Coordinates of C-alpha atoms in Angstrom, one line a residue:
X30 CA 69.9 -34.0 10.0
X31 CA 66.6 -34.8 8.5
X32 CA 64.0 -32.0 7.8
X33 CA 60.5 -32.7 8.6
X34 CA 58.1 -31.3 6.0
X35 CA 54.8 -30.3 7.5
X36 CA 51.7 -29.7 5.5
X37 CA 49.7 -26.5 6.4
X38 CA 47.1 -28.6 8.0
X39 CA 49.4 -30.1 10.3
X40 CA 50.9 -26.6 11.3
X41 CA 47.5 -25.2 12.1
X42 CA 47.0 -28.4 14.3
X43 CA 50.0 -27.8 16.4
X44 CA 49.0 -24.1 16.8
X45 CA 45.8 -25.1 17.9
X46 CA 47.2 -27.8 20.5
X47 CA 49.8 -25.2 21.6
X48 CA 46.9 -22.6 22.2
X49 CA 44.9 -25.2 24.2
X50 CA 47.9 -26.2 26.2
X51 CA 48.5 -22.4 27.0
X52 CA 45.0 -21.9 28.1
X53 CA 45.1 -24.9 30.5
X54 CA 48.2 -23.9 31.8
X55 CA 46.9 -20.3 33.1
X56 CA 46.6 -19.9 36.6
X57 CA 43.1 -20.3 37.9
X58 CA 41.5 -17.2 39.8
X59 CA 40.7 -17.8 43.2
X60 CA 37.0 -17.3 44.3
X61 CA 37.9 -14.0 46.1
X62 CA 39.6 -12.6 42.9
X63 CA 36.6 -13.5 40.9
X64 CA 34.2 -11.8 43.4
X65 CA 36.5 -8.8 43.2
X66 CA 36.5 -8.6 39.5
X67 CA 32.7 -9.1 39.4
X68 CA 32.3 -6.3 41.7
X69 CA 34.5 -4.0 39.7
X70 CA 32.8 -4.8 36.5
X71 CA 29.4 -4.1 38.1
X72 CA 30.5 -0.8 39.4
X73 CA 31.6 -0.1 35.9
X74 CA 28.4 -1.1 34.5
X75 CA 26.4 1.1 37.0
X76 CA 28.8 3.9 36.3
X77 CA 28.1 3.7 32.4
X78 CA 24.2 3.2 33.1
X79 CA 24.3 6.4 35.1
X80 CA 26.3 8.1 32.6
X81 CA 23.9 7.1 29.9
X82 CA 20.8 8.1 31.9
X83 CA 22.4 11.5 32.7
X84 CA 23.2 12.1 29.1
X85 CA 19.6 10.8 28.0
X86 CA 18.1 13.4 30.5
X87 CA 20.6 16.1 29.3
X88 CA 19.3 15.4 25.7
X89 CA 15.6 15.6 26.6
X90 CA 16.1 18.8 28.6
X91 CA 18.1 20.3 25.7
X92 CA 15.3 19.7 23.3
X93 CA 12.8 21.2 25.6
X94 CA 14.7 24.2 26.2
X95 CA 15.4 24.4 22.2
X96 CA 11.6 24.2 21.8
X97 CA 10.7 26.7 24.3
X98 CA 13.2 29.1 22.9
X99 CA 12.0 28.5 19.5
X100 CA 8.4 29.3 20.7
X101 CA 9.5 32.5 22.3
X102 CA 11.3 33.6 19.2
X103 CA 8.3 33.2 17.2
X104 CA 6.0 34.8 19.7
X105 CA 8.5 37.9 19.9
X106 CA 8.6 37.9 16.0
X107 CA 4.8 37.8 16.1
X108 CA 4.6 40.4 18.6
X109 CA 6.9 43.0 16.7
X110 CA 4.7 42.4 13.9
X111 CA 1.6 42.9 15.6
X112 CA 2.7 46.1 17.2
X113 CA 3.1 47.5 13.8
X114 CA -0.5 46.5 12.8
X115 CA -2.2 47.9 16.0
X116 CA -2.1 51.4 15.0
X117 CA -4.0 50.5 11.8
X118 CA -6.5 48.9 13.7
X119 CA -6.6 52.1 16.1
X120 CA -7.3 54.2 12.9
X121 CA -10.3 51.8 11.9
X122 CA -11.6 52.4 15.3
X123 CA -11.3 56.1 15.3
X124 CA -13.0 56.0 11.8
X125 CA -15.8 54.2 12.6
X126 CA -16.5 56.2 15.8
X127 CA -16.6 59.3 13.6
X128 CA -18.5 58.3 10.5
X129 CA -21.3 60.7 9.3
X130 CA -24.6 59.1 9.3
X131 CA -25.2 59.5 5.5
X132 CA -21.9 57.5 4.9
X133 CA -22.9 54.8 7.5
X134 CA -25.6 53.5 5.5
X135 CA -23.5 52.9 2.2
X136 CA -22.2 49.7 1.0
X137 CA -18.8 51.2 1.0
X138 CA -18.8 51.7 4.6
X139 CA -20.1 48.1 5.3
X140 CA -17.1 47.1 3.2
X141 CA -14.6 48.9 5.5
X142 CA -16.5 47.5 8.5
X143 CA -16.0 43.9 7.0
X144 CA -12.1 45.0 6.3
X145 CA -12.0 45.9 10.1
X146 CA -13.7 42.6 11.1
X147 CA -11.3 40.5 8.9
X148 CA -8.1 42.3 10.6
X149 CA -9.6 41.7 14.1
X150 CA -10.2 38.0 13.4
X151 CA -6.5 37.6 11.9
X152 CA -5.1 39.0 15.1
X153 CA -7.4 36.8 17.3
X154 CA -6.2 33.7 15.3
X155 CA -2.4 34.9 16.3
X156 CA -3.8 35.1 20.0
X157 CA -4.3 38.7 20.4
X158 CA -7.1 39.7 22.5
X159 CA -8.4 43.2 23.3
X160 CA -8.1 44.2 26.9
X161 CA -11.6 45.2 28.3
X162 CA -11.2 48.2 30.5
X163 CA -14.3 50.3 30.6
X164 CA -15.9 50.0 34.1
X165 CA -13.1 47.6 35.5
X166 CA -10.9 48.7 38.8
X167 CA -7.8 50.4 37.6
X168 CA -4.8 47.9 37.2
X169 CA -1.3 49.4 36.4
X170 CA -0.5 46.1 34.7
X171 CA -3.4 46.4 32.0
X172 CA -4.1 50.3 32.1
X173 CA -2.1 53.2 31.4
X174 CA -3.8 56.1 33.2
X175 CA -3.4 59.3 31.0
X176 CA -6.3 61.3 32.7
X177 CA -8.4 61.5 35.9
X178 CA -12.0 62.8 36.3
X179 CA -14.3 63.4 39.3
X180 CA -16.7 60.7 39.8
X181 CA -18.8 59.3 42.4
X182 CA -17.7 56.8 45.1
X183 CA -18.9 54.0 43.0
X184 CA -16.7 55.1 40.0
X185 CA -13.6 56.0 42.4
X186 CA -10.6 53.9 41.2
X187 CA -12.5 52.4 38.0
X188 CA -11.7 53.1 34.4
X189 CA -14.3 55.6 33.1
X190 CA -13.1 55.9 29.6
X191 CA -11.0 53.7 27.4
X192 CA -9.1 56.2 25.2
X193 CA -7.0 53.6 23.4
X194 CA -7.7 50.1 23.4
X195 CA -5.0 47.8 25.0
X196 CA -4.2 44.3 24.0
X197 CA -2.8 40.9 25.2
X198 CA -0.9 38.4 23.1
X199 CA -1.5 35.0 24.8
X200 CA -0.8 35.8 28.4
X201 CA 1.2 38.8 28.1
X202 CA 0.3 42.5 27.8
X203 CA 1.3 43.6 24.3
X204 CA 0.1 47.1 24.9
X205 CA -1.7 48.5 27.8
X206 CA -4.9 50.4 27.6
X207 CA -4.8 54.2 27.7
X208 CA -7.7 55.1 30.1
X209 CA -9.5 57.9 32.2
X210 CA -9.6 56.8 35.8
X211 CA -12.5 58.2 38.2
X212 CA -11.6 59.7 41.6
X213 CA -13.5 61.3 44.5

């Protein structure tokens, strides 16, 4: 017996030719089988595309919901702080209404008025607006009726006095106005 020695290049060639022979000896798929396979792959592709689109939409909705929740949290935190500041503004309003005439002409009083305006401007910058109640028809969403007074028919059902100013934060009532309502 004689052993043949093959070089590494020859063995690679033999492997390549045997692989080529195997590829050519595989049975060919029929046209119907190819159509069936193509249809199956198209369905898989469509399924993956639908899954991708749903996932992308879910992600978009998640981001939107997260932003909305974040905004709500910030607004609620802001509302809590503003509710603590409103009594200070009420005190300023009361003090300004009951100032003696000799004090009203001093620079000290003008400084207090300036501080009150700055506080109001800061609150307005955060979206806080006072509720205008005087002369408006009574609305339980915006007004809290604490008193009634006899009034003529033109004032019946209308706010005749604003006892404590109410405030809105953007589009929601932060604190309703305490009012006196006219009745016949």
